[in-house]
CSV table of C-alpha atoms in Angstrom, one decimal:
chain,number,residue,atom,x,y,z
L,33,MET,CA,-22.5,15.6,-0.3
L,34,SER,CA,-21.7,14.8,3.3
L,35,GLN,CA,-19.2,16.9,5.2
L,36,SER,CA,-17.5,13.7,6.3
L,37,VAL,CA,-16.6,13.0,2.7
L,38,LEU,CA,-14.7,16.3,2.4
L,39,LEU,CA,-13.0,15.7,5.8
L,40,THR,CA,-12.2,12.1,4.9
L,41,ILE,CA,-10.5,13.3,1.7
L,42,ALA,CA,-8.5,15.8,3.7
L,43,ARG,CA,-7.4,13.2,6.2
L,44,ALA,CA,-6.6,10.7,3.4
L,45,SER,CA,-4.4,13.3,1.7
L,46,ILE,CA,-2.3,13.6,4.8
L,47,GLU,CA,-2.2,9.9,5.4
L,48,GLU,CA,-0.9,9.4,1.8
L,49,VAL,CA,2.2,11.3,2.7
L,50,LEU,CA,2.6,9.8,6.2
L,51,GLN,CA,2.2,6.2,4.8
L,52,ALA,CA,4.0,6.9,1.5
L,53,GLU,CA,1.3,5.4,-0.6
L,54,ASN,CA,-1.4,6.6,-3.0
L,55,SER,CA,-4.8,5.6,-1.5
L,56,ILE,CA,-7.2,8.2,-2.8
L,57,ASN,CA,-9.3,6.9,-5.7
L,58,ARG,CA,-9.9,10.1,-7.6
L,59,THR,CA,-12.0,8.5,-10.3
L,60,GLU,CA,-14.3,6.8,-7.9
L,61,LEU,CA,-14.8,10.0,-5.8
L,62,LEU,CA,-15.5,12.1,-8.9
L,63,THR,CA,-18.1,9.5,-10.1
L,64,LEU,CA,-19.8,9.3,-6.7
L,65,TYR,CA,-19.6,13.0,-6.0
L,66,PRO,CA,-19.7,15.1,-9.2
L,67,LEU,CA,-19.6,18.3,-7.3
L,68,LEU,CA,-15.9,17.5,-6.5
L,69,SER,CA,-15.1,18.1,-10.1
L,70,GLN,CA,-16.2,21.7,-9.9
L,71,PRO,CA,-13.7,24.5,-9.2
L,72,LEU,CA,-14.2,25.8,-5.7
L,73,GLU,CA,-11.9,27.7,-3.4
L,74,CYS,CA,-11.2,26.1,0.0
L,75,GLU,CA,-9.0,26.5,3.0
L,76,ILE,CA,-7.7,23.9,5.4
L,77,ILE,CA,-6.5,24.7,8.9
L,78,LEU,CA,-5.0,22.1,11.2
L,79,TYR,CA,-5.2,22.5,14.9
L,80,LEU,CA,-3.2,20.8,17.6
L,81,ASP,CA,-4.2,21.5,21.2
L,82,ASN,CA,-6.6,24.1,19.9
L,83,LYS,CA,-3.7,26.0,18.3
L,84,VAL,CA,-3.1,26.4,14.6
L,85,ARG,CA,-0.6,23.8,13.4
L,86,GLY,CA,-0.8,24.5,9.7
L,87,ARG,CA,-2.9,26.1,7.1
L,88,SER,CA,-3.3,26.5,3.3
L,89,ARG,CA,-5.9,28.3,1.3
L,90,SER,CA,-6.6,28.2,-2.4
L,91,LEU,CA,-5.8,31.4,-4.2
L,92,ARG,CA,-7.1,30.1,-7.5
L,93,VAL,CA,-10.2,28.2,-8.6
L,94,ASP,CA,-8.9,26.7,-11.9
L,95,THR,CA,-8.7,23.1,-10.5
L,96,SER,CA,-11.4,20.8,-9.1
L,97,LEU,CA,-12.5,20.9,-5.5
L,98,LEU,CA,-11.1,17.4,-5.0
L,99,GLU,CA,-7.6,18.5,-6.1
L,100,GLU,CA,-7.9,21.7,-4.0
L,101,ILE,CA,-8.7,19.7,-0.8
L,102,ILE,CA,-5.9,17.2,-1.5
L,103,HIS,CA,-3.4,20.0,-2.3
L,104,ASN,CA,-4.3,22.2,0.7
L,105,ALA,CA,-4.3,19.3,3.2
L,106,LYS,CA,-0.8,18.3,2.2
L,107,ILE,CA,0.5,21.9,2.2
L,108,ALA,CA,-1.1,22.6,5.6
L,109,ALA,CA,0.4,19.5,7.1
L,110,PHE,CA,3.8,19.4,5.5
L,111,GLN,CA,4.8,22.7,3.8
L,112,ASP,CA,3.4,25.6,5.9
L,113,GLU,CA,6.5,27.8,6.4
L,114,ASN,CA,5.5,28.6,9.9
L,115,PHE,CA,5.7,24.9,11.1
L,116,ASP,CA,7.8,21.8,10.9
L,117,PRO,CA,6.2,19.0,8.8
L,118,LEU,CA,3.5,17.2,10.7
L,119,VAL,CA,4.5,13.9,12.2
L,120,THR,CA,2.3,10.9,12.9
L,121,SER,CA,2.0,11.4,16.6
L,122,GLU,CA,0.8,15.0,16.0
L,123,TYR,CA,-1.5,13.9,13.2
L,124,LEU,CA,-3.4,11.6,15.5
L,125,HIS,CA,-4.3,14.5,17.8
L,126,THR,CA,-5.0,17.0,15.0
L,127,THR,CA,-8.4,18.5,14.3
L,128,ILE,CA,-9.0,19.6,10.7
L,129,LYS,CA,-11.1,22.6,9.7
L,130,LEU,CA,-12.2,22.8,6.1
L,131,THR,CA,-13.8,25.9,4.7
L,132,LEU,CA,-15.4,26.2,1.3
L,133,PHE,CA,-15.9,29.6,-0.2
L,134,THR,CA,-19.1,29.6,-2.3
L,135,SER,CA,-21.1,32.3,-3.9
L,136,ASP,CA,-23.6,31.8,-1.1
L,137,GLY,CA,-20.9,32.3,1.6
L,138,GLU,CA,-18.5,30.2,3.6
L,139,LEU,CA,-19.3,26.6,4.6
L,140,THR,CA,-17.1,25.2,7.4
L,141,HIS,CA,-16.7,21.6,8.4
L,142,GLN,CA,-14.5,20.4,11.3
L,143,SER,CA,-13.3,17.0,12.2
L,144,GLU,CA,-12.5,15.6,15.6
L,145,ALA,CA,-9.0,14.3,16.4
L,146,ILE,CA,-8.4,10.6,15.8
L,147,LEU,CA,-7.1,10.3,19.3
L,148,LYS,CA,-8.3,12.6,22.1
L,149,GLY,CA,-6.3,13.7,25.0
């Protein structure tokens, strides 16, 4: 599975809230990427200007990786107690770091901001 798929899911999760619409086709993603149906712990950290802007980490692994990515992205963006909810202007400059915690160790993927500068 490509890291861009995981980061695309994280971005789409945030965009669902910002745009107030459901856009993630869970059935299609689970069909295309069966690994997403497996339980796996993950963490999402949002960065704005190279500073943490929100974070969320799974503390359980009883749901699918797909649902964990969606859940953690939304929590990091809108419900982290240390920050106000993310707004669109910030989102466009936000970098997303996604870490998977596997039995073989940590796997980290990081996106670029949509707009740089």
